[in-house]
Short mmCIF file of C-alpha atoms and ligand atoms in Angstrom, two decimals:
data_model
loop_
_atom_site.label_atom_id
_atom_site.label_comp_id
_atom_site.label_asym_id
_atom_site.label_seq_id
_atom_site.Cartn_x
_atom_site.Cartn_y
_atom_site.Cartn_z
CA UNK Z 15 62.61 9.05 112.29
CA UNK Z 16 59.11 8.56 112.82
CA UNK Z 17 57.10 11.73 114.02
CA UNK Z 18 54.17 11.38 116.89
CA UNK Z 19 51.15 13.27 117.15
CA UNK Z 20 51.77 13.55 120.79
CA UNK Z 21 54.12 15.57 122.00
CA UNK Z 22 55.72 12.20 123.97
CA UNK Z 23 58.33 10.85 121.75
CA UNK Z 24 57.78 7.38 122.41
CA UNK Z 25 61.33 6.95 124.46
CA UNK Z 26 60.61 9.67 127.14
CA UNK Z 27 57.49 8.44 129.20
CA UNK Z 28 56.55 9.67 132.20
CA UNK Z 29 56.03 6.14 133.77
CA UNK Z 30 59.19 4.64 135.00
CA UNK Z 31 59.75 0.90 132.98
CA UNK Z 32 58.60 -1.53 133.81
CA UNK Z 33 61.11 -4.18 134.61
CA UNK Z 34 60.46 -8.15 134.00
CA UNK Z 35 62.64 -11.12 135.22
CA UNK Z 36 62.30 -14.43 132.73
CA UNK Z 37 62.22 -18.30 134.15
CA UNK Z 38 63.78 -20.09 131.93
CA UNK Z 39 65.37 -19.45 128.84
CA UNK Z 40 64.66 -22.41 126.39
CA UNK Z 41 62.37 -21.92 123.07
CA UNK Z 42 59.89 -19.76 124.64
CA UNK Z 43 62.30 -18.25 127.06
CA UNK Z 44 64.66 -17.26 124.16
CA UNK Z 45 61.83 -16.30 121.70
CA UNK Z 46 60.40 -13.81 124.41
CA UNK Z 47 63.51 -12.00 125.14
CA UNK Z 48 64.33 -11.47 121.58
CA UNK Z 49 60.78 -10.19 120.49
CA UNK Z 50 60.67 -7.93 123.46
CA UNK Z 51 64.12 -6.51 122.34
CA UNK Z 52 62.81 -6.27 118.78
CA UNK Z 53 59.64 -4.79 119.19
CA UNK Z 54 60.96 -2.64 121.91
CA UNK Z 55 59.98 0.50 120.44
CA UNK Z 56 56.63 -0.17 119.17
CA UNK Z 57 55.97 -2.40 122.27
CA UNK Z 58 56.72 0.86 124.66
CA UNK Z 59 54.22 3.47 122.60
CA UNK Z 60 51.60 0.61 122.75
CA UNK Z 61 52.48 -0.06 126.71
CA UNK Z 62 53.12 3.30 127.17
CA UNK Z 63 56.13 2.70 129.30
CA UNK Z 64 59.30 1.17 128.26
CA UNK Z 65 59.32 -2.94 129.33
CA UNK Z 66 62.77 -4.22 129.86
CA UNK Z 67 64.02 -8.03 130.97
CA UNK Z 68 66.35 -6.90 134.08
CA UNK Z 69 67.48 -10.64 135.06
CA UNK Z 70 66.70 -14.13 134.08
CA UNK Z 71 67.08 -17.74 135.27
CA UNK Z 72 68.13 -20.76 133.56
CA UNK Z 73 68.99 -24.15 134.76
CA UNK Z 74 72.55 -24.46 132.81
CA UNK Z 75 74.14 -21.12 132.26
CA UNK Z 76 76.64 -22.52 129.86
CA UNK Z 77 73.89 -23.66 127.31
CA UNK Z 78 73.60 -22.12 124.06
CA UNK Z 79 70.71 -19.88 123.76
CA UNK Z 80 68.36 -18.14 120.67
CA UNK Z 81 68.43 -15.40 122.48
CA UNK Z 82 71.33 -12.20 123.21
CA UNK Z 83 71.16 -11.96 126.79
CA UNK Z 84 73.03 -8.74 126.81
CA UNK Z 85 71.98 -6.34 129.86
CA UNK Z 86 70.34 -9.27 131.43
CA UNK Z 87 71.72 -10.29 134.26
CA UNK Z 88 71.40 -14.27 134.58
CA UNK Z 89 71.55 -16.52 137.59
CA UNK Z 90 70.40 -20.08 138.48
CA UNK Z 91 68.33 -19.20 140.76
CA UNK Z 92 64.95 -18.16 139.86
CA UNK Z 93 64.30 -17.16 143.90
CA UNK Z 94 66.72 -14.00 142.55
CA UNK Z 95 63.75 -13.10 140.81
CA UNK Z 96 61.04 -13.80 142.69
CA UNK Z 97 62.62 -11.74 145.84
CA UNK Z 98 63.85 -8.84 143.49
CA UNK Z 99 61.51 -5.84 144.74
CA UNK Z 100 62.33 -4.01 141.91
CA UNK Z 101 60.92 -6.87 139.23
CA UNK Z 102 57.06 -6.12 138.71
CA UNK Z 103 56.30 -9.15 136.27
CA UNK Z 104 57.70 -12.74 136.55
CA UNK Z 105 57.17 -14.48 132.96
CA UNK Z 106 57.39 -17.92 133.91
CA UNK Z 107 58.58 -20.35 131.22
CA UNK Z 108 60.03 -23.38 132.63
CA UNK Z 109 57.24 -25.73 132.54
CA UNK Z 110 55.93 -28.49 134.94
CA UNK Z 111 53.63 -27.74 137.42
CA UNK Z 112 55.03 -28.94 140.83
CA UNK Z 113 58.30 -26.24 140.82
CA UNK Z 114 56.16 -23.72 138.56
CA UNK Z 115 53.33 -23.72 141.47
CA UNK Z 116 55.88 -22.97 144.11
CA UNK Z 117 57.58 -20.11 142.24
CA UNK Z 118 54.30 -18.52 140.92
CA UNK Z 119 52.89 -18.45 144.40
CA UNK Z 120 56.20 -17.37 145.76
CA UNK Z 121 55.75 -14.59 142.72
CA UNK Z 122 52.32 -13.73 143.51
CA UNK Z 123 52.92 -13.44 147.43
CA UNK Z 124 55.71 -11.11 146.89
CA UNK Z 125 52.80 -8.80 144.94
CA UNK Z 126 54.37 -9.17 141.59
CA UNK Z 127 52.06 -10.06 137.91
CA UNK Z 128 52.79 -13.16 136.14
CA UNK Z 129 52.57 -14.02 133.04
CA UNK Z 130 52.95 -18.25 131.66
CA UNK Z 131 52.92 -20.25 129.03
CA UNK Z 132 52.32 -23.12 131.41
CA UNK Z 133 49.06 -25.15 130.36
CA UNK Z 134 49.72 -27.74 132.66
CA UNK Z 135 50.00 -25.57 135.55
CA UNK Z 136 47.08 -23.23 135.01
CA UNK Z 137 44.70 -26.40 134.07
CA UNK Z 138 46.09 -28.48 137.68
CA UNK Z 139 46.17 -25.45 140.29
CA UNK Z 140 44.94 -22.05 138.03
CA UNK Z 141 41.85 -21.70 140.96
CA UNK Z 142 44.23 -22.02 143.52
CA UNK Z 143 46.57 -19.53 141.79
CA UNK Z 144 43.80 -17.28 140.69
CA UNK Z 145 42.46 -17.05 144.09
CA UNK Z 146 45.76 -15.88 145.78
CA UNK Z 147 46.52 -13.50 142.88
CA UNK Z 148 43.12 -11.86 143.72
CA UNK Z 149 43.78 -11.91 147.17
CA UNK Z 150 47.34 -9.85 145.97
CA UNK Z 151 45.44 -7.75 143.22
CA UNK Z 152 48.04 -8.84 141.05
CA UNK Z 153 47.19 -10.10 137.51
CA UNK Z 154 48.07 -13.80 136.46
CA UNK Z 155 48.18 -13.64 132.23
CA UNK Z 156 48.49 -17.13 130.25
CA UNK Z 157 47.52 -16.68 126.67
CA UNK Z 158 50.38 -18.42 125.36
CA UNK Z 159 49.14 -21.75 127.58
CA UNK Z 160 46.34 -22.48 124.83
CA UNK Z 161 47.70 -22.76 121.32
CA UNK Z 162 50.75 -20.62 121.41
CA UNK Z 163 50.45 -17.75 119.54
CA UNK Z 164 46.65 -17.65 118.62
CA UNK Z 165 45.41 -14.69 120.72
CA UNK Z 166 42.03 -17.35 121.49
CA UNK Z 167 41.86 -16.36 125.33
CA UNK Z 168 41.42 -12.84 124.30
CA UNK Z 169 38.86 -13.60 121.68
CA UNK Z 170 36.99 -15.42 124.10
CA UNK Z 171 37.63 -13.58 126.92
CA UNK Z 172 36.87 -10.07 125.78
CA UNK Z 173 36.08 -10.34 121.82
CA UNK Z 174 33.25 -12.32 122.24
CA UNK Z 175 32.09 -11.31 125.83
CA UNK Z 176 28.57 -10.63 124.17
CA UNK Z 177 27.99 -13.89 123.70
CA UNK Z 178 26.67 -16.89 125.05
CA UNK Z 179 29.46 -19.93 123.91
CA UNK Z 180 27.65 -22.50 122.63
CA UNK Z 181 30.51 -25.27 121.79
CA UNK Z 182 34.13 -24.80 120.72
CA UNK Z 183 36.16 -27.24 118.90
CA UNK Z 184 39.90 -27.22 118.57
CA UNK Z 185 43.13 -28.82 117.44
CA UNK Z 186 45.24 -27.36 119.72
CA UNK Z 187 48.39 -30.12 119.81
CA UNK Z 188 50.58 -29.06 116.70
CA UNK Z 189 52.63 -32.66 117.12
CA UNK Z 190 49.84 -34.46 117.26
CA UNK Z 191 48.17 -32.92 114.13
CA UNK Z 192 51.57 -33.27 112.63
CA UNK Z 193 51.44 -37.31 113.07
CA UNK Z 194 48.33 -37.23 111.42
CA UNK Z 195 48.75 -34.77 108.24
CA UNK Z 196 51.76 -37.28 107.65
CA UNK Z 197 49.83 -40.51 108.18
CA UNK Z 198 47.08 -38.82 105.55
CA UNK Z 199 49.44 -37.41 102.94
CA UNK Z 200 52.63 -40.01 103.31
CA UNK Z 201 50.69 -43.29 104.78
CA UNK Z 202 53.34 -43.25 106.89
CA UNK Z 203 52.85 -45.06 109.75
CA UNK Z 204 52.58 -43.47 113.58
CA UNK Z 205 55.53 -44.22 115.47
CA UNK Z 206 57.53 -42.67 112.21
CA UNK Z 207 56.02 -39.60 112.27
CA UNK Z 208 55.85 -39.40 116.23
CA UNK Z 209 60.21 -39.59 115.82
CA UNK Z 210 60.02 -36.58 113.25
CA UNK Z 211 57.32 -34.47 115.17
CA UNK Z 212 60.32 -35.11 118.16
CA UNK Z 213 63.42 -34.47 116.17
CA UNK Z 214 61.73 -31.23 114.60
CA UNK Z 215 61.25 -29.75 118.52
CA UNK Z 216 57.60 -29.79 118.66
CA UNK Z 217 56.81 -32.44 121.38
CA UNK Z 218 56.65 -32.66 124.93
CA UNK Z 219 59.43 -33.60 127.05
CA UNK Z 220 57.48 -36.35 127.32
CA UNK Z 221 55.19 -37.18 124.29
CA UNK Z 222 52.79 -39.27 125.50
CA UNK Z 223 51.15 -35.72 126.64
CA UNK Z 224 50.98 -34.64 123.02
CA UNK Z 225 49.86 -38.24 121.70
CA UNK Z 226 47.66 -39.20 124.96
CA UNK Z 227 45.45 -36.23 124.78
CA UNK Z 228 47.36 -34.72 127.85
CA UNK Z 229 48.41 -31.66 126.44
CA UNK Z 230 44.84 -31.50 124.71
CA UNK Z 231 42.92 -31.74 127.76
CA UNK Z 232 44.94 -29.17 130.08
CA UNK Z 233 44.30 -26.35 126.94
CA UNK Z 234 40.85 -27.58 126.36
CA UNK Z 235 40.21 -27.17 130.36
CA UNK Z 236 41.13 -23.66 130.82
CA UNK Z 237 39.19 -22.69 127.37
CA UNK Z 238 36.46 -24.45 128.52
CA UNK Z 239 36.31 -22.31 131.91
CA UNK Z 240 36.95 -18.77 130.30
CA UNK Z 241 33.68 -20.21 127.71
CA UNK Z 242 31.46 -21.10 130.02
CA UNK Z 243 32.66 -19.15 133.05
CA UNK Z 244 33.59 -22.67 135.12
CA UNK Z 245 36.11 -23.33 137.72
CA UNK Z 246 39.42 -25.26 136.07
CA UNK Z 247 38.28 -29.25 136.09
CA UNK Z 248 40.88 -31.24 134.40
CA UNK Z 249 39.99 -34.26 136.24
CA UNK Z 250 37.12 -34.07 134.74
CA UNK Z 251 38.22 -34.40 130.80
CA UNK Z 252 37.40 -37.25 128.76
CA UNK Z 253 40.77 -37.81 127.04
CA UNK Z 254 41.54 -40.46 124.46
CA UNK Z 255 44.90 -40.32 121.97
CA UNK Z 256 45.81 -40.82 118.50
CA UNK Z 257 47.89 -43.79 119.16
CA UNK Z 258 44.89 -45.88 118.04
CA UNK Z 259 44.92 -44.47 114.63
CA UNK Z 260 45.62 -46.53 112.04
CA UNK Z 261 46.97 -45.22 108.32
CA UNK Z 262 43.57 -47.60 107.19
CA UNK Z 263 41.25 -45.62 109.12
CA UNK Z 264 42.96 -42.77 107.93
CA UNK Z 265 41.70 -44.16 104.35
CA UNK Z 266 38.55 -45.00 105.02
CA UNK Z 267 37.60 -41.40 106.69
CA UNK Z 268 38.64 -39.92 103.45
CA UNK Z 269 37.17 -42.16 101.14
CA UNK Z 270 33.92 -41.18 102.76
CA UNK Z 271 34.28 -37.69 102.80
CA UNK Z 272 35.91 -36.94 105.91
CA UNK Z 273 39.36 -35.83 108.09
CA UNK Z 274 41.08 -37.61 111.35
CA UNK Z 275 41.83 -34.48 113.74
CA UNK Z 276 42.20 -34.79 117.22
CA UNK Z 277 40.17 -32.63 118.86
CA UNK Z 278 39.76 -30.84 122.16
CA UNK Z 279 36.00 -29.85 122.57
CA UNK Z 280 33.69 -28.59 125.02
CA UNK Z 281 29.76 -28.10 124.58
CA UNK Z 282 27.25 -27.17 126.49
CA UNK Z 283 24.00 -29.01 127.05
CA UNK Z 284 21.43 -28.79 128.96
CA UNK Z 285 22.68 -31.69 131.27
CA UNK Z 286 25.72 -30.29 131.46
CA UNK Z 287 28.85 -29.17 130.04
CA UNK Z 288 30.93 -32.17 127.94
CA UNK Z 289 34.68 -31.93 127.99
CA UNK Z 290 35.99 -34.57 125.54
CA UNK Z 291 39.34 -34.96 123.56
CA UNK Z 292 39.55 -37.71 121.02
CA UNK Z 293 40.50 -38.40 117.36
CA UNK Z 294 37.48 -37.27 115.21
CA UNK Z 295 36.32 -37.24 111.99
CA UNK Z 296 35.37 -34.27 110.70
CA UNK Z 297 33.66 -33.18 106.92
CA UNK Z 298 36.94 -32.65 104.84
CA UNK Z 299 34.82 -29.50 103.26
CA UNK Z 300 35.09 -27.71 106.86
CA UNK Z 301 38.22 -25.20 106.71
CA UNK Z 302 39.52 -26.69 110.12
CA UNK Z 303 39.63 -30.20 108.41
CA UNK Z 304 42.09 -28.55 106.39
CA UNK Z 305 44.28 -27.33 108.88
CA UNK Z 306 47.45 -29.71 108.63
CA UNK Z 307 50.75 -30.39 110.18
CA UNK Z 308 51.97 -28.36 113.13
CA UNK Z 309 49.12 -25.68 113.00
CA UNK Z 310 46.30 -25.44 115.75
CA UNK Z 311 42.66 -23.45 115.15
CA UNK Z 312 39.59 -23.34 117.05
CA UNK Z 313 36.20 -23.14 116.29
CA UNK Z 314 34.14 -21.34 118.27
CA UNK Z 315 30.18 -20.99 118.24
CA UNK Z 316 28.49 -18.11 120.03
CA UNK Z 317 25.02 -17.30 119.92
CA UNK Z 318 25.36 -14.03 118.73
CA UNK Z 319 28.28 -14.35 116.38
CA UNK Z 320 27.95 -17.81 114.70
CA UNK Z 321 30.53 -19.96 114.45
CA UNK Z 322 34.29 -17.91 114.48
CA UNK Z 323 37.44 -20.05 113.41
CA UNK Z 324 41.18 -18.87 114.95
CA UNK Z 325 44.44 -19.87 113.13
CA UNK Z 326 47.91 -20.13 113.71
CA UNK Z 327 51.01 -21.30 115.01
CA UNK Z 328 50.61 -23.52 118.23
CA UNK Z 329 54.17 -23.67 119.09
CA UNK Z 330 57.63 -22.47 118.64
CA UNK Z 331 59.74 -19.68 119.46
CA UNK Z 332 58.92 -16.29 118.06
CA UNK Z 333 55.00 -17.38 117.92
CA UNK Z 334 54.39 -17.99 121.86
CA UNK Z 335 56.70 -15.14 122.56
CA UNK Z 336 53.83 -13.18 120.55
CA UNK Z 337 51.03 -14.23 122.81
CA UNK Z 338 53.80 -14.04 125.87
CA UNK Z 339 54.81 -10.12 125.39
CA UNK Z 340 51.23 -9.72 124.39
CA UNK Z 341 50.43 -10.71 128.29
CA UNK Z 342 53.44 -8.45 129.36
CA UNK Z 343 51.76 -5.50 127.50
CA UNK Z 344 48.23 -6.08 129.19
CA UNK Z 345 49.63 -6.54 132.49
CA UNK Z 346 51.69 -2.83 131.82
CA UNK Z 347 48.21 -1.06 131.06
CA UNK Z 348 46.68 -2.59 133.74
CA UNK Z 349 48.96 -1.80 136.67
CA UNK Z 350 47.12 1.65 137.23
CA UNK Z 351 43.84 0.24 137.00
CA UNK Z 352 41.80 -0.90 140.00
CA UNK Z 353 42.35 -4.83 140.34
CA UNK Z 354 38.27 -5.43 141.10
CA UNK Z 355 37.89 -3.44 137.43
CA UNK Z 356 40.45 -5.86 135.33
CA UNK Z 357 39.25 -8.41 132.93
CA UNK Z 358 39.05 -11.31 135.31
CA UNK Z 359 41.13 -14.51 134.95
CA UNK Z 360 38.81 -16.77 133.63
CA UNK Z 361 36.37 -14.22 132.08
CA UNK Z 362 34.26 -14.65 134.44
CA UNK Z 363 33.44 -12.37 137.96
CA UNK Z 364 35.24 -15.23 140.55
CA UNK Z 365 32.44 -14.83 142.60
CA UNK Z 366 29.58 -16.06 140.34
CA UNK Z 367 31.77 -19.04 138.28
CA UNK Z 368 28.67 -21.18 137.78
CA UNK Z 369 28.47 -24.89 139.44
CA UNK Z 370 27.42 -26.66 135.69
CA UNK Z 371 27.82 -29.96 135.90
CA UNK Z 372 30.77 -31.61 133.95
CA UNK Z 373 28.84 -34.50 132.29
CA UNK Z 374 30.63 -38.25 132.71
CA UNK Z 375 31.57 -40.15 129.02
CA UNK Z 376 28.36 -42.04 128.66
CA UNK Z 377 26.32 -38.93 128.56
CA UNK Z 378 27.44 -37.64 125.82
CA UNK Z 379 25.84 -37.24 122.33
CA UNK Z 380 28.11 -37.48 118.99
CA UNK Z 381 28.15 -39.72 115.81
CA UNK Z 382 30.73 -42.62 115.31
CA UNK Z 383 32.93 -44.36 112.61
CA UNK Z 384 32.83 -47.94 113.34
CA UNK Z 385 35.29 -50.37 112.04
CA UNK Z 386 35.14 -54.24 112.11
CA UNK Z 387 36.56 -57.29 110.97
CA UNK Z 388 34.03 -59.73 110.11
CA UNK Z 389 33.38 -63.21 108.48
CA UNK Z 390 31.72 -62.84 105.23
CA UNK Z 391 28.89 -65.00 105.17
CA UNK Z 392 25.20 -64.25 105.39
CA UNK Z 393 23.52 -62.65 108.10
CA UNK Z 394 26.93 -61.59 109.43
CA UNK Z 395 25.67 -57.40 108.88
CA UNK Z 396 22.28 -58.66 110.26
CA UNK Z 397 23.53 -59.25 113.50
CA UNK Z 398 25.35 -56.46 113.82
CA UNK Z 399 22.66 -53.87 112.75
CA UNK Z 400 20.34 -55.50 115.11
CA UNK Z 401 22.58 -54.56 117.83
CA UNK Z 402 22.91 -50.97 117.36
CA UNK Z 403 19.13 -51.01 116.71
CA UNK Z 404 18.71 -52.69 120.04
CA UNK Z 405 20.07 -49.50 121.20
CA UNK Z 406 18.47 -46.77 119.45
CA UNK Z 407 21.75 -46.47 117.15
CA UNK Z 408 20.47 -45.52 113.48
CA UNK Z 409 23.03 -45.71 110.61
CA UNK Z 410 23.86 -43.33 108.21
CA UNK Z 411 26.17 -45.58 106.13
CA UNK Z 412 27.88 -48.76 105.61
CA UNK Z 413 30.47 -50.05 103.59
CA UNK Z 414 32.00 -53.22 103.06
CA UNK Z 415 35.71 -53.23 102.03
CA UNK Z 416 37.68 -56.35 100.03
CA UNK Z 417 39.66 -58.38 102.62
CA UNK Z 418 42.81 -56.52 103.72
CA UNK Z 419 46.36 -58.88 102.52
CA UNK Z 420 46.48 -62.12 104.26
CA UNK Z 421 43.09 -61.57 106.10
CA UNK Z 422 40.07 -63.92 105.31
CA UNK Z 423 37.45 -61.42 107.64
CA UNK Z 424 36.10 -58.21 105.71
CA UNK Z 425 36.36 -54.78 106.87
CA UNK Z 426 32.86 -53.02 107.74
CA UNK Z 427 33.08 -49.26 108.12
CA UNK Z 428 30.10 -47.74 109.14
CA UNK Z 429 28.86 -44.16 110.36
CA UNK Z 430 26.41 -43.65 112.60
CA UNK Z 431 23.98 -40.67 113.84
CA UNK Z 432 24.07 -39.17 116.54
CA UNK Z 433 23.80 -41.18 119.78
CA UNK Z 434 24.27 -41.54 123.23
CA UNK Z 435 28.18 -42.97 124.28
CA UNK Z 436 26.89 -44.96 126.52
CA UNK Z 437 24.53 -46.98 124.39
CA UNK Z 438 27.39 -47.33 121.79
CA UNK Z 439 29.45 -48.92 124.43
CA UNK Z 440 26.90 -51.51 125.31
CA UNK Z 441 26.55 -51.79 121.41
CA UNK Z 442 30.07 -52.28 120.69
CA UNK Z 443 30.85 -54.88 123.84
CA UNK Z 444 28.27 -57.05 122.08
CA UNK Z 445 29.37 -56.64 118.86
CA UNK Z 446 32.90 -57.94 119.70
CA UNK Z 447 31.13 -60.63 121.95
CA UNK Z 448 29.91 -62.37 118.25
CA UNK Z 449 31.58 -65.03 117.28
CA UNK Z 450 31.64 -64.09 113.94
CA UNK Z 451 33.16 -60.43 114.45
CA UNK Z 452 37.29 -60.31 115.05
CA UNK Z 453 39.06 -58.48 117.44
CA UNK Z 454 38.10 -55.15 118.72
CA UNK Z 455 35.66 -52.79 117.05
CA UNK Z 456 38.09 -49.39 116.09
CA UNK Z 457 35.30 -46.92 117.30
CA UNK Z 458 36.23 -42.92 116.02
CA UNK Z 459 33.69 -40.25 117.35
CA UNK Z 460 32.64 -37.93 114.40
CA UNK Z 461 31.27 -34.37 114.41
CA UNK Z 462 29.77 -32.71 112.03
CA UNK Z 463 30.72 -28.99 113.30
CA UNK Z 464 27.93 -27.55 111.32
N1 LIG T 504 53.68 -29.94 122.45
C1 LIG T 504 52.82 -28.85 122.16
C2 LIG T 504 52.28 -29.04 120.75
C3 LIG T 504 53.56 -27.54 122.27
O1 LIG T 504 52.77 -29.93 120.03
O2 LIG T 504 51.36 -28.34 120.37
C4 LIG T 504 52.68 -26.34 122.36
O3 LIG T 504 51.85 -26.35 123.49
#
């Protein structure tokens, strides 16, 4: 028996519990209600209250679950819930954002907290949700949205508060970092490892968001607002996939010193903020080069602090159920504080989210790998190099590789400095338009992250 210095004995608090209905009881779902059952004890002298699940809502009752759902009482109706006056937090966990929205904003007009895991609906209609929650002075809580059970929205949110962001870089997809680790360590080939990510329960429903850059660009929107104090623009993200990424370029990035990770990053210039997710290489010395198979991290640079570096599970049960009850726990301490005194959603004070422009693709500044197939005769290079000096485009190196099996054209990697995108798109359209270059030109943005 553990002894308090208080005379409360951590099971007789003054506070009535708190009581929380679930939506949905898949991964997360299942992974919430058994770490709140857990961690019960230690979760109620941290709260200060005891938090129980009184109900949840599942699609099909009959399924099998992770979970116990013993004293929970389960329906199929998540309007159960959401109507319950005597639920104060509605954890939604099913996903989606067109039935999500309604529920949440049912939620929220019936004056109870959420708390999601749903990137895709805080990155589509979070200002719209935000705003009505304020209206309600009830709290909306999403850390487990951005790579699962990394606490990064706190860290940015209040650990780093003092700071002005600078840039933040992340791999926040655990399948797609998954395809690639295999491609680099096995060579094996995309669509193989895209079936194994699948059958191992880490993509999408649909994975084109996890290898499309989807799933990147909701996460990367709503840490891009809480950095730079922004309302959520995901029609404004530059997204590109891995699909593209060939086991050779794979090769040739570490053969010159450098990783393949898809990032999500946002920086901001003095033009304007860039919100870009693409494959990049990255200096295999940097620890988040390193960071393989289903893990996420994220670099971020503050002024004050330097450059920081988060790690840890992106996915899966028990880890989002971390960042989930963590959200529960903050919402408990906060019900007795004033709402205008709370951390605000996106860090920010709503009233003075700052207009910054989000910059279009062909403003912004990185370095490239550049792959071509070309005929290997004189003055082939030539040509090429004058093009990207037609355009400002200076090159750091250049390598040409022995003709791949059956191929008479020659490989020609080469990395560039930084440059503007939209002068290496004019560069690389005429590049292809030689006659002596084949096919397309496999362009890879590259960042140093220094
Ligand atoms: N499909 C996502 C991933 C799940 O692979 O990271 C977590 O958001």
């Amino acid at each position: 028996m553990i002894g308090f210095i208080q005379q409360n004995t951590g099971r007789e608090w003054a506070l009535k519990p708190v009581k929380v209905g679930v939506l949905g009881l898949g991964t997360v779902g299942g992974g919430t209600v058994n770490v709140l059952k857990r961690n019960a004890a230690e979760i109620a002298r941290r709260a200060g209250r005891d938090i129980i699940i009184t109900h949840a809502s599942a699609r099909d009752l009959s399924r099998e679950r992770i979970c116990s759902t013993e004293g929970i009482i389960l329906t199929a109706d998540p309007l159960i819930l959401i109507n319950d006056p005597e639920i104060d937090i509605i954890v939604e966990l099913i996903g989606g954002d067109v039935f999500a929205k309604e529920l949440v904003l049912k939620a929220i007009a019936n004056n109870k907290h959420v708390v999601t895991a749903n990137k895709a609906l805080i990155a589509l209609h979070g200002n719209e949700i935000f705003a009505k929650a304020s209206e309600k002075g009830v709290i909306v809580a999403f850390e487990a949205a951005v790579a699962g059970g990394i606490p990064i929205i706190k860290a940015i949110r209040e650990g780093l508060s003092g700071n002005q962001i600078q840039w933040l870089a992340g791999i926040i997809n655990g399948t797609g970092n998954f395809i690639l680790t295999e491609m680099r360590d096995k060579g094996r080939d995309f669509s193989d490892a895209l079936a194994e990510a699948q059958a191992l329960g880490y993509a999408e429903a649909d994975p084109s968001f996890d290898v499309e850059g989807i799933d990147v660009g909701h996460k990367l929107t709503i840490l891009a607002s809480i950095a730079f104090g922004i309302p959520l623009q995901f029609d404004k993200v530059f997204m590109e996939g891995i699909t593209r990424i060939t086991p050779i370029d794979v090769e040739y990035a570490e053969q010159l010193g450098y990783r393949i990770k898809h990032l999500g990053i946002a920086r901001k210039t003095p033009e304007g903020i860039e919100l870009r997710v693409h494959p990049t290489l990255i200096p295999d010395r940097r620890l988040i080069a390193n960071v393989d198979g289903v893990m996420n991290a994220v670099l971020v640079k503050g002024d004050a602090v330097g450059a920081t570096l988060y790690y840890g599970a992106g996915a899966g049960a028990d880890a989002t159920a971390s960042a989930v009850v963590a959200d529960v726990i903050d919402v408990v301490r906060a019900l007795t504080s004033d709402p205008e005194n709370r951390v605000p959603h996106l860090a920010f004070q709503a009233a003075f989210l700052a207009d910054i422009p989000v910059l279009s693709s062909d403003r912004f500044k990185t370095s490239y790998y550049l792959r071509l197939n070309a005929e290997d005769r004189p003055g082939v290079l030539a040509d090429v190099t004058r093009i990207l000096a037609a355009h400002q485009i200076s090159i750091e190196a250049i390598i040409q590789k022995e003709p791949l099996e059956n191929e008479t054209a020659v490989p020609i990697i080469m990395l560039t400095h930084t440059t503007l995108e939209k002068e290496m798109n004019a560069a690389i359209a005429e590049i292809e338009a030689l006659l002596t270059v084949a096919g397309k030109v496999n362009r890879i943005r590259l960042e140093t992250l220094g």
